[in-house]
mmCIF file of N, CA and C in Angstrom:
data_model
loop_
_atom_site.group_PDB
_atom_site.id
_atom_site.type_symbol
_atom_site.label_atom_id
_atom_site.label_comp_id
_atom_site.label_asym_id
_atom_site.label_seq_id
_atom_site.Cartn_x
_atom_site.Cartn_y
_atom_site.Cartn_z
ATOM 1 N N MET A 11 9.842 34.340 -14.197
ATOM 2 C CA MET A 11 10.220 33.879 -12.860
ATOM 3 C C MET A 11 9.470 32.580 -12.577
ATOM 4 N N PRO A 12 10.173 31.533 -12.117
ATOM 5 C CA PRO A 12 9.504 30.269 -11.869
ATOM 6 C C PRO A 12 8.521 30.390 -10.711
ATOM 7 N N SER A 13 7.457 29.599 -10.810
ATOM 8 C CA SER A 13 6.470 29.598 -9.740
ATOM 9 C C SER A 13 7.031 28.842 -8.539
ATOM 10 N N LEU A 14 6.427 29.068 -7.388
ATOM 11 C CA LEU A 14 6.843 28.373 -6.176
ATOM 12 C C LEU A 14 6.670 26.869 -6.356
ATOM 13 N N ARG A 15 5.592 26.471 -7.022
ATOM 14 C CA ARG A 15 5.325 25.057 -7.248
ATOM 15 C C ARG A 15 6.419 24.421 -8.102
ATOM 16 N N SER A 16 6.825 25.076 -9.199
ATOM 17 C CA SER A 16 7.868 24.491 -10.053
ATOM 18 C C SER A 16 9.204 24.481 -9.327
ATOM 19 N N LEU A 17 9.469 25.490 -8.518
ATOM 20 C CA LEU A 17 10.703 25.521 -7.745
ATOM 21 C C LEU A 17 10.735 24.386 -6.732
ATOM 22 N N LEU A 18 9.627 24.184 -6.016
ATOM 23 C CA LEU A 18 9.559 23.096 -5.043
ATOM 24 C C LEU A 18 9.645 21.741 -5.721
ATOM 25 N N SER A 19 9.004 21.607 -6.868
ATOM 26 C CA SER A 19 9.074 20.350 -7.624
ATOM 27 C C SER A 19 10.506 20.055 -8.038
ATOM 28 N N GLY A 20 11.210 21.074 -8.519
ATOM 29 C CA GLY A 20 12.605 20.910 -8.904
ATOM 30 C C GLY A 20 13.475 20.529 -7.729
ATOM 31 N N LEU A 21 13.230 21.134 -6.579
ATOM 32 C CA LEU A 21 13.989 20.784 -5.384
ATOM 33 C C LEU A 21 13.695 19.362 -4.937
ATOM 34 N N ALA A 22 12.439 18.936 -5.062
ATOM 35 C CA ALA A 22 12.081 17.567 -4.687
ATOM 36 C C ALA A 22 12.790 16.562 -5.565
ATOM 37 N N VAL A 23 12.830 16.830 -6.865
ATOM 38 C CA VAL A 23 13.523 15.918 -7.784
ATOM 39 C C VAL A 23 15.011 15.896 -7.476
ATOM 40 N N THR A 24 15.595 17.067 -7.276
ATOM 41 C CA THR A 24 17.017 17.141 -6.956
ATOM 42 C C THR A 24 17.306 16.407 -5.655
ATOM 43 N N GLY A 25 16.475 16.587 -4.679
ATOM 44 C CA GLY A 25 16.648 15.900 -3.403
ATOM 45 C C GLY A 25 16.526 14.399 -3.549
ATOM 46 N N ALA A 26 15.594 13.946 -4.364
ATOM 47 C CA ALA A 26 15.424 12.504 -4.579
ATOM 48 C C ALA A 26 16.651 11.915 -5.255
ATOM 49 N N LEU A 27 17.257 12.663 -6.160
ATOM 50 C CA LEU A 27 18.444 12.158 -6.853
ATOM 51 C C LEU A 27 19.649 12.114 -5.934
ATOM 52 N N ALA A 28 19.718 13.049 -5.011
ATOM 53 C CA ALA A 28 20.881 13.130 -4.135
ATOM 54 C C ALA A 28 20.735 12.288 -2.880
ATOM 55 N N ALA A 29 19.502 11.956 -2.504
ATOM 56 C CA ALA A 29 19.259 11.236 -1.263
ATOM 57 C C ALA A 29 19.625 9.765 -1.392
ATOM 58 N N PRO A 30 20.017 9.134 -0.308
ATOM 59 C CA PRO A 30 20.266 7.688 -0.349
ATOM 60 C C PRO A 30 18.982 6.948 -0.697
ATOM 61 N N VAL A 31 19.124 5.768 -1.242
ATOM 62 C CA VAL A 31 17.973 4.994 -1.697
ATOM 63 C C VAL A 31 17.009 4.695 -0.566
ATOM 64 N N ALA A 32 17.507 4.461 0.636
ATOM 65 C CA ALA A 32 16.656 4.042 1.736
ATOM 66 C C ALA A 32 15.841 5.184 2.333
ATOM 67 N N THR A 33 16.081 6.405 1.942
ATOM 68 C CA THR A 33 15.379 7.551 2.495
ATOM 69 C C THR A 33 13.904 7.493 2.129
ATOM 70 N N VAL A 34 13.042 7.716 3.121
ATOM 71 C CA VAL A 34 11.620 7.774 2.859
ATOM 72 C C VAL A 34 11.349 9.094 2.156
ATOM 73 N N HIS A 35 10.594 9.065 1.099
ATOM 74 C CA HIS A 35 10.362 10.249 0.290
ATOM 75 C C HIS A 35 8.929 10.241 -0.211
ATOM 76 N N ALA A 36 8.514 11.373 -0.650
ATOM 77 C CA ALA A 36 7.213 11.460 -1.299
ATOM 78 C C ALA A 36 7.444 11.312 -2.798
ATOM 79 N N THR A 37 6.729 10.403 -3.391
ATOM 80 C CA THR A 37 6.833 10.214 -4.831
ATOM 81 C C THR A 37 6.117 11.365 -5.513
ATOM 82 N N THR A 38 6.717 11.867 -6.582
ATOM 83 C CA THR A 38 6.096 12.940 -7.346
ATOM 84 C C THR A 38 5.860 12.460 -8.772
ATOM 85 N N THR A 39 5.038 13.179 -9.485
ATOM 86 C CA THR A 39 4.784 12.819 -10.883
ATOM 87 C C THR A 39 6.052 12.968 -11.718
ATOM 88 N N GLU A 40 7.010 13.760 -11.272
ATOM 89 C CA GLU A 40 8.273 13.911 -11.991
ATOM 90 C C GLU A 40 9.056 12.604 -12.052
ATOM 91 N N HIS A 41 8.913 11.754 -11.043
ATOM 92 C CA HIS A 41 9.617 10.473 -11.052
ATOM 93 C C HIS A 41 9.183 9.604 -12.238
ATOM 94 N N PHE A 42 7.940 9.752 -12.676
ATOM 95 C CA PHE A 42 7.414 8.936 -13.764
ATOM 96 C C PHE A 42 8.048 9.282 -15.116
ATOM 97 N N VAL A 43 8.737 10.387 -15.200
ATOM 98 C CA VAL A 43 9.417 10.771 -16.434
ATOM 99 C C VAL A 43 10.637 9.867 -16.660
ATOM 100 N N LEU A 44 11.155 9.288 -15.606
ATOM 101 C CA LEU A 44 12.307 8.379 -15.640
ATOM 102 C C LEU A 44 13.519 8.996 -16.327
ATOM 103 N N ARG A 45 14.000 10.048 -15.757
ATOM 104 C CA ARG A 45 15.198 10.696 -16.296
ATOM 105 C C ARG A 45 16.473 9.957 -15.892
ATOM 106 N N SER A 46 16.372 9.142 -14.846
ATOM 107 C CA SER A 46 17.565 8.455 -14.343
ATOM 108 C C SER A 46 17.149 7.201 -13.587
ATOM 109 N N GLY A 47 18.158 6.403 -13.251
ATOM 110 C CA GLY A 47 17.910 5.240 -12.415
ATOM 111 C C GLY A 47 17.359 5.632 -11.056
ATOM 112 N N ALA A 48 17.754 6.799 -10.565
ATOM 113 C CA ALA A 48 17.245 7.263 -9.275
ATOM 114 C C ALA A 48 15.733 7.454 -9.317
ATOM 115 N N ASP A 49 15.199 7.936 -10.440
ATOM 116 C CA ASP A 49 13.743 8.064 -10.565
ATOM 117 C C ASP A 49 13.078 6.695 -10.501
ATOM 118 N N TYR A 50 13.678 5.718 -11.179
ATOM 119 C CA TYR A 50 13.110 4.365 -11.156
ATOM 120 C C TYR A 50 13.154 3.781 -9.743
ATOM 121 N N VAL A 51 14.264 3.956 -9.050
ATOM 122 C CA VAL A 51 14.378 3.481 -7.675
ATOM 123 C C VAL A 51 13.350 4.181 -6.793
ATOM 124 N N ALA A 52 13.166 5.478 -6.993
ATOM 125 C CA ALA A 52 12.174 6.218 -6.201
ATOM 126 C C ALA A 52 10.777 5.642 -6.401
ATOM 127 N N LEU A 53 10.411 5.357 -7.650
ATOM 128 C CA LEU A 53 9.092 4.776 -7.909
ATOM 129 C C LEU A 53 8.964 3.402 -7.260
ATOM 130 N N CYS A 54 9.996 2.588 -7.395
ATOM 131 C CA CYS A 54 9.950 1.216 -6.886
ATOM 132 C C CYS A 54 9.987 1.137 -5.366
ATOM 133 N N SER A 55 10.430 2.186 -4.718
ATOM 134 C CA SER A 55 10.494 2.189 -3.258
ATOM 135 C C SER A 55 9.442 3.114 -2.640
ATOM 136 N N THR A 56 8.415 3.438 -3.410
ATOM 137 C CA THR A 56 7.334 4.290 -2.901
ATOM 138 C C THR A 56 6.628 3.584 -1.744
ATOM 139 N N PRO A 57 6.481 4.246 -0.606
ATOM 140 C CA PRO A 57 5.787 3.637 0.533
ATOM 141 C C PRO A 57 4.308 3.390 0.212
ATOM 142 N N ALA A 58 3.764 2.334 0.786
ATOM 143 C CA ALA A 58 2.368 1.940 0.525
ATOM 144 C C ALA A 58 1.369 3.025 0.912
ATOM 145 N N ASP A 59 1.725 3.916 1.822
ATOM 146 C CA ASP A 59 0.782 4.961 2.227
ATOM 147 C C ASP A 59 0.893 6.231 1.372
ATOM 148 N N ASP A 60 1.770 6.225 0.388
ATOM 149 C CA ASP A 60 1.915 7.369 -0.515
ATOM 150 C C ASP A 60 0.720 7.407 -1.467
ATOM 151 N N PRO A 61 0.144 8.576 -1.743
ATOM 152 C CA PRO A 61 -0.999 8.660 -2.658
ATOM 153 C C PRO A 61 -0.708 8.120 -4.067
ATOM 154 N N LEU A 62 0.545 8.133 -4.490
ATOM 155 C CA LEU A 62 0.897 7.636 -5.821
ATOM 156 C C LEU A 62 1.404 6.192 -5.803
ATOM 157 N N TYR A 63 1.256 5.509 -4.664
ATOM 158 C CA TYR A 63 1.800 4.161 -4.535
ATOM 159 C C TYR A 63 1.312 3.214 -5.624
ATOM 160 N N THR A 64 0.019 3.129 -5.837
ATOM 161 C CA THR A 64 -0.517 2.165 -6.804
ATOM 162 C C THR A 64 0.056 2.411 -8.189
ATOM 163 N N ALA A 65 0.031 3.651 -8.630
ATOM 164 C CA ALA A 65 0.593 3.972 -9.945
ATOM 165 C C ALA A 65 2.093 3.698 -9.977
ATOM 166 N N ALA A 66 2.798 4.072 -8.910
ATOM 167 C CA ALA A 66 4.252 3.909 -8.873
ATOM 168 C C ALA A 66 4.657 2.446 -8.910
ATOM 169 N N ILE A 67 4.025 1.603 -8.106
ATOM 170 C CA ILE A 67 4.438 0.202 -8.049
ATOM 171 C C ILE A 67 4.060 -0.523 -9.334
ATOM 172 N N HIS A 68 2.938 -0.162 -9.940
ATOM 173 C CA HIS A 68 2.570 -0.781 -11.219
ATOM 174 C C HIS A 68 3.536 -0.333 -12.320
ATOM 175 N N PHE A 69 3.900 0.928 -12.313
ATOM 176 C CA PHE A 69 4.878 1.441 -13.272
ATOM 177 C C PHE A 69 6.210 0.728 -13.068
ATOM 178 N N CYS A 70 6.630 0.618 -11.825
ATOM 179 C CA CYS A 70 7.887 -0.049 -11.480
ATOM 180 C C CYS A 70 7.889 -1.475 -12.020
ATOM 181 N N HIS A 71 6.857 -2.237 -11.705
ATOM 182 C CA HIS A 71 6.795 -3.626 -12.161
ATOM 183 C C HIS A 71 6.729 -3.712 -13.685
ATOM 184 N N GLY A 72 5.915 -2.887 -14.302
ATOM 185 C CA GLY A 72 5.773 -2.932 -15.757
ATOM 186 C C GLY A 72 7.076 -2.592 -16.467
ATOM 187 N N PHE A 73 7.734 -1.542 -16.026
ATOM 188 C CA PHE A 73 9.006 -1.153 -16.637
ATOM 189 C C PHE A 73 10.041 -2.251 -16.425
ATOM 190 N N GLY A 74 10.107 -2.777 -15.207
ATOM 191 C CA GLY A 74 11.079 -3.818 -14.899
ATOM 192 C C GLY A 74 10.872 -5.070 -15.736
ATOM 193 N N VAL A 75 9.641 -5.521 -15.845
ATOM 194 C CA VAL A 75 9.351 -6.705 -16.656
ATOM 195 C C VAL A 75 9.648 -6.423 -18.121
ATOM 196 N N GLY A 76 9.347 -5.210 -18.574
ATOM 197 C CA GLY A 76 9.628 -4.858 -19.962
ATOM 198 C C GLY A 76 11.111 -4.898 -20.281
ATOM 199 N N VAL A 77 11.937 -4.342 -19.404
ATOM 200 C CA VAL A 77 13.393 -4.367 -19.612
ATOM 201 C C VAL A 77 13.893 -5.806 -19.575
ATOM 202 N N TYR A 78 13.434 -6.562 -18.599
ATOM 203 C CA TYR A 78 13.861 -7.961 -18.449
ATOM 204 C C TYR A 78 13.473 -8.780 -19.687
ATOM 205 N N GLN A 79 12.226 -8.684 -20.116
ATOM 206 C CA GLN A 79 11.777 -9.455 -21.279
ATOM 207 C C GLN A 79 12.511 -9.030 -22.548
ATOM 208 N N THR A 80 12.794 -7.753 -22.671
ATOM 209 C CA THR A 80 13.527 -7.265 -23.845
ATOM 210 C C THR A 80 14.938 -7.833 -23.859
ATOM 211 N N MET A 81 15.608 -7.826 -22.702
ATOM 212 C CA MET A 81 16.956 -8.382 -22.637
ATOM 213 C C MET A 81 16.953 -9.863 -23.001
ATOM 214 N N LEU A 82 15.967 -10.602 -22.507
ATOM 215 C CA LEU A 82 15.873 -12.018 -22.843
ATOM 216 C C LEU A 82 15.625 -12.198 -24.337
ATOM 217 N N ALA A 83 14.697 -11.426 -24.888
ATOM 218 C CA ALA A 83 14.351 -11.564 -26.304
ATOM 219 C C ALA A 83 15.521 -11.219 -27.213
ATOM 220 N N LEU A 84 16.274 -10.218 -26.855
ATOM 221 C CA LEU A 84 17.382 -9.786 -27.706
ATOM 222 C C LEU A 84 18.563 -10.746 -27.687
ATOM 223 N N THR A 85 18.639 -11.588 -26.671
ATOM 224 C CA THR A 85 19.781 -12.504 -26.592
ATOM 225 C C THR A 85 19.352 -13.971 -26.596
ATOM 226 N N ASN A 86 18.107 -14.244 -26.864
ATOM 227 C CA ASN A 86 17.600 -15.608 -26.828
ATOM 228 C C ASN A 86 17.516 -16.211 -28.230
ATOM 229 N N HIS A 87 18.292 -15.723 -29.114
ATOM 230 C CA HIS A 87 18.333 -16.234 -30.479
ATOM 231 C C HIS A 87 19.432 -17.287 -30.545
ATOM 232 N N GLU A 88 19.264 -18.275 -31.395
ATOM 233 C CA GLU A 88 20.224 -19.380 -31.457
ATOM 234 C C GLU A 88 21.654 -18.947 -31.756
ATOM 235 N N LYS A 89 21.836 -17.803 -32.407
ATOM 236 C CA LYS A 89 23.195 -17.362 -32.754
ATOM 237 C C LYS A 89 23.771 -16.338 -31.778
ATOM 238 N N LEU A 90 23.033 -16.034 -30.733
ATOM 239 C CA LEU A 90 23.498 -15.056 -29.751
ATOM 240 C C LEU A 90 23.716 -15.723 -28.404
ATOM 241 N N THR A 91 24.604 -15.151 -27.632
ATOM 242 C CA THR A 91 24.877 -15.654 -26.288
ATOM 243 C C THR A 91 24.000 -14.901 -25.300
ATOM 244 N N PRO A 92 23.229 -15.618 -24.487
ATOM 245 C CA PRO A 92 22.397 -14.931 -23.490
ATOM 246 C C PRO A 92 23.266 -14.152 -22.497
ATOM 247 N N ILE A 93 22.740 -13.043 -22.016
ATOM 248 C CA ILE A 93 23.482 -12.245 -21.033
ATOM 249 C C ILE A 93 22.823 -12.278 -19.659
ATOM 250 N N VAL A 94 21.594 -12.786 -19.577
ATOM 251 C CA VAL A 94 20.874 -12.914 -18.314
ATOM 252 C C VAL A 94 20.340 -14.342 -18.235
ATOM 253 N N CYS A 95 20.662 -15.027 -17.146
ATOM 254 C CA CYS A 95 20.221 -16.411 -16.958
ATOM 255 C C CYS A 95 19.646 -16.559 -15.551
ATOM 256 N N PRO A 96 18.353 -16.308 -15.398
ATOM 257 C CA PRO A 96 17.744 -16.405 -14.069
ATOM 258 C C PRO A 96 17.751 -17.852 -13.582
ATOM 259 N N PRO A 97 17.775 -18.041 -12.273
ATOM 260 C CA PRO A 97 17.735 -19.394 -11.734
ATOM 261 C C PRO A 97 16.354 -20.017 -11.966
ATOM 262 N N ASN A 98 16.285 -21.314 -11.787
ATOM 263 C CA ASN A 98 15.005 -22.005 -11.885
ATOM 264 C C ASN A 98 14.778 -22.714 -10.559
ATOM 265 N N PRO A 99 13.780 -22.308 -9.788
ATOM 266 C CA PRO A 99 12.778 -21.295 -10.112
ATOM 267 C C PRO A 99 13.337 -19.883 -9.945
ATOM 268 N N ALA A 100 12.817 -19.012 -10.771
ATOM 269 C CA ALA A 100 13.199 -17.595 -10.705
ATOM 270 C C ALA A 100 12.585 -16.965 -9.454
ATOM 271 N N PRO A 101 13.206 -15.909 -8.942
ATOM 272 C CA PRO A 101 12.585 -15.212 -7.804
ATOM 273 C C PRO A 101 11.246 -14.615 -8.225
ATOM 274 N N THR A 102 10.367 -14.445 -7.271
ATOM 275 C CA THR A 102 9.089 -13.792 -7.568
ATOM 276 C C THR A 102 9.365 -12.347 -7.950
ATOM 277 N N ARG A 103 8.384 -11.699 -8.504
ATOM 278 C CA ARG A 103 8.545 -10.294 -8.880
ATOM 279 C C ARG A 103 8.898 -9.451 -7.659
ATOM 280 N N ASN A 104 8.218 -9.681 -6.542
ATOM 281 C CA ASN A 104 8.505 -8.902 -5.337
ATOM 282 C C ASN A 104 9.885 -9.213 -4.780
ATOM 283 N N GLU A 105 10.320 -10.493 -4.836
ATOM 284 C CA GLU A 105 11.668 -10.833 -4.396
ATOM 285 C C GLU A 105 12.707 -10.168 -5.300
ATOM 286 N N GLY A 106 12.466 -10.192 -6.601
ATOM 287 C CA GLY A 106 13.377 -9.539 -7.534
ATOM 288 C C GLY A 106 13.467 -8.053 -7.280
ATOM 289 N N LEU A 107 12.319 -7.440 -6.995
ATOM 290 C CA LEU A 107 12.295 -6.008 -6.714
ATOM 291 C C LEU A 107 13.105 -5.699 -5.459
ATOM 292 N N GLN A 108 12.943 -6.489 -4.410
ATOM 293 C CA GLN A 108 13.697 -6.248 -3.180
ATOM 294 C C GLN A 108 15.192 -6.430 -3.412
ATOM 295 N N ARG A 109 15.567 -7.411 -4.225
ATOM 296 C CA ARG A 109 16.987 -7.602 -4.565
ATOM 297 C C ARG A 109 17.511 -6.398 -5.336
ATOM 298 N N PHE A 110 16.697 -5.904 -6.282
ATOM 299 C CA PHE A 110 17.112 -4.740 -7.056
ATOM 300 C C PHE A 110 17.309 -3.529 -6.150
ATOM 301 N N LEU A 111 16.367 -3.265 -5.254
ATOM 302 C CA LEU A 111 16.485 -2.093 -4.375
ATOM 303 C C LEU A 111 17.706 -2.201 -3.470
ATOM 304 N N ALA A 112 17.994 -3.397 -2.964
ATOM 305 C CA ALA A 112 19.193 -3.587 -2.138
ATOM 306 C C ALA A 112 20.446 -3.363 -2.981
ATOM 307 N N TRP A 113 20.434 -3.873 -4.205
ATOM 308 C CA TRP A 113 21.573 -3.680 -5.105
ATOM 309 C C TRP A 113 21.764 -2.197 -5.419
ATOM 310 N N ALA A 114 20.676 -1.487 -5.704
ATOM 311 C CA ALA A 114 20.747 -0.055 -6.023
ATOM 312 C C ALA A 114 21.301 0.735 -4.841
ATOM 313 N N LYS A 115 20.906 0.354 -3.642
ATOM 314 C CA LYS A 115 21.416 1.039 -2.455
ATOM 315 C C LYS A 115 22.927 0.843 -2.336
ATOM 316 N N ALA A 116 23.402 -0.331 -2.723
ATOM 317 C CA ALA A 116 24.835 -0.628 -2.650
ATOM 318 C C ALA A 116 25.623 -0.063 -3.830
ATOM 319 N N HIS A 117 24.926 0.409 -4.873
ATOM 320 C CA HIS A 117 25.580 0.929 -6.077
ATOM 321 C C HIS A 117 25.030 2.306 -6.474
ATOM 322 N N PRO A 118 25.076 3.280 -5.577
ATOM 323 C CA PRO A 118 24.491 4.589 -5.888
ATOM 324 C C PRO A 118 25.187 5.305 -7.040
ATOM 325 N N ASP A 119 26.412 4.904 -7.350
ATOM 326 C CA ASP A 119 27.156 5.551 -8.431
ATOM 327 C C ASP A 119 26.520 5.298 -9.797
ATOM 328 N N TYR A 120 25.642 4.328 -9.924
ATOM 329 C CA TYR A 120 24.975 4.047 -11.201
ATOM 330 C C TYR A 120 23.645 4.783 -11.361
ATOM 331 N N LEU A 121 23.135 5.392 -10.311
ATOM 332 C CA LEU A 121 21.761 5.901 -10.330
ATOM 333 C C LEU A 121 21.541 7.131 -11.200
ATOM 334 N N ASN A 122 22.599 7.730 -11.705
ATOM 335 C CA ASN A 122 22.421 8.829 -12.657
ATOM 336 C C ASN A 122 22.340 8.322 -14.091
ATOM 337 N N ASP A 123 22.596 7.029 -14.287
ATOM 338 C CA ASP A 123 22.509 6.418 -15.617
ATOM 339 C C ASP A 123 21.040 6.261 -16.015
ATOM 340 N N PRO A 124 20.773 6.026 -17.302
ATOM 341 C CA PRO A 124 19.389 5.784 -17.734
ATOM 342 C C PRO A 124 18.803 4.574 -16.989
ATOM 343 N N PRO A 125 17.517 4.623 -16.674
ATOM 344 C CA PRO A 125 16.902 3.563 -15.873
ATOM 345 C C PRO A 125 17.059 2.159 -16.472
ATOM 346 N N ALA A 126 16.917 2.011 -17.781
ATOM 347 C CA ALA A 126 17.067 0.680 -18.383
ATOM 348 C C ALA A 126 18.498 0.178 -18.227
ATOM 349 N N ASP A 127 19.475 1.078 -18.275
ATOM 350 C CA ASP A 127 20.871 0.688 -18.071
ATOM 351 C C ASP A 127 21.096 0.199 -16.644
ATOM 352 N N VAL A 128 20.519 0.900 -15.678
ATOM 353 C CA VAL A 128 20.678 0.521 -14.274
ATOM 354 C C VAL A 128 20.056 -0.854 -14.042
ATOM 355 N N LEU A 129 18.847 -1.042 -14.518
ATOM 356 C CA LEU A 129 18.177 -2.327 -14.328
ATOM 357 C C LEU A 129 18.907 -3.433 -15.092
ATOM 358 N N GLY A 130 19.355 -3.147 -16.297
ATOM 359 C CA GLY A 130 20.112 -4.126 -17.068
ATOM 360 C C GLY A 130 21.391 -4.531 -16.378
ATOM 361 N N ARG A 131 22.113 -3.567 -15.817
ATOM 362 C CA ARG A 131 23.358 -3.867 -15.088
ATOM 363 C C ARG A 131 23.055 -4.783 -13.902
ATOM 364 N N PHE A 132 21.981 -4.480 -13.170
ATOM 365 C CA PHE A 132 21.571 -5.331 -12.049
ATOM 366 C C PHE A 132 21.300 -6.762 -12.527
ATOM 367 N N LEU A 133 20.524 -6.898 -13.584
ATOM 368 C CA LEU A 133 20.165 -8.233 -14.078
ATOM 369 C C LEU A 133 21.396 -9.025 -14.506
ATOM 370 N N VAL A 134 22.309 -8.369 -15.216
ATOM 371 C CA VAL A 134 23.522 -9.050 -15.681
ATOM 372 C C VAL A 134 24.401 -9.461 -14.494
ATOM 373 N N GLU A 135 24.498 -8.596 -13.485
ATOM 374 C CA GLU A 135 25.332 -8.912 -12.319
ATOM 375 C C GLU A 135 24.696 -9.973 -11.426
ATOM 376 N N GLN A 136 23.390 -9.901 -11.250
ATOM 377 C CA GLN A 136 22.709 -10.809 -10.324
ATOM 378 C C GLN A 136 22.363 -12.164 -10.932
ATOM 379 N N PHE A 137 22.179 -12.206 -12.239
ATOM 380 C CA PHE A 137 21.779 -13.444 -12.907
ATOM 381 C C PHE A 137 22.712 -13.734 -14.081
ATOM 382 N N PRO A 138 24.014 -13.881 -13.790
ATOM 383 C CA PRO A 138 24.960 -14.127 -14.873
ATOM 384 C C PRO A 138 24.739 -15.510 -15.491
ATOM 385 N N CYS A 139 25.113 -15.616 -16.723
ATOM 386 C CA CYS A 139 25.039 -16.902 -17.419
ATOM 387 C C CYS A 139 26.341 -17.655 -17.178
ATOM 388 N N PRO A 140 26.238 -18.986 -17.089
ATOM 389 C CA PRO A 140 27.471 -19.761 -16.913
ATOM 390 C C PRO A 140 28.398 -19.579 -18.113
ATOM 391 N N LYS A 141 29.672 -19.579 -17.828
ATOM 392 C CA LYS A 141 30.662 -19.476 -18.910
ATOM 393 C C LYS A 141 30.648 -20.762 -19.713
ATOM 394 N N ALA A 142 30.712 -20.624 -21.022
ATOM 395 C CA ALA A 142 30.761 -21.796 -21.898
ATOM 396 C C ALA A 142 32.089 -22.497 -21.716
ATOM 397 N N ALA A 143 32.048 -23.800 -21.711
ATOM 398 C CA ALA A 143 33.287 -24.572 -21.559
ATOM 399 C C ALA A 143 34.147 -24.399 -22.810
ATOM 400 N N LYS A 144 35.435 -24.185 -22.601
ATOM 401 C CA LYS A 144 36.354 -24.021 -23.736
ATOM 402 C C LYS A 144 36.689 -25.394 -24.298
ATOM 403 N N LYS A 145 36.771 -25.451 -25.607
ATOM 404 C CA LYS A 145 37.075 -26.721 -26.270
ATOM 405 C C LYS A 145 38.524 -26.827 -26.595
#
């Protein structure tokens, strides 16, 4: 029989996945497992007064930069076409995070996808590369 703690933890995770992005929530250690884009959004939107805020926001930034740098590295080869082209100057990390959270709120249908897929979709949609001129 599951313990009350595991049952409550499961309900918290389920509630976080089903709740709208803007809902104030308590971050749990389960969010750090990153089972879905919703977990990543939950970490990135952790309120500053949450006991896990420091860990959550650092995790959010680190994961986000890692996905972004990987996408750039994988398509920044001379024989490949880039898929993400940030403006110059690029938004700050905090500006990018706020854009991502607003985008996630407007696209809740993607939040069950893997977190890297959700962030990648955001980057491709928000920072598209110009189309090459046809010859």
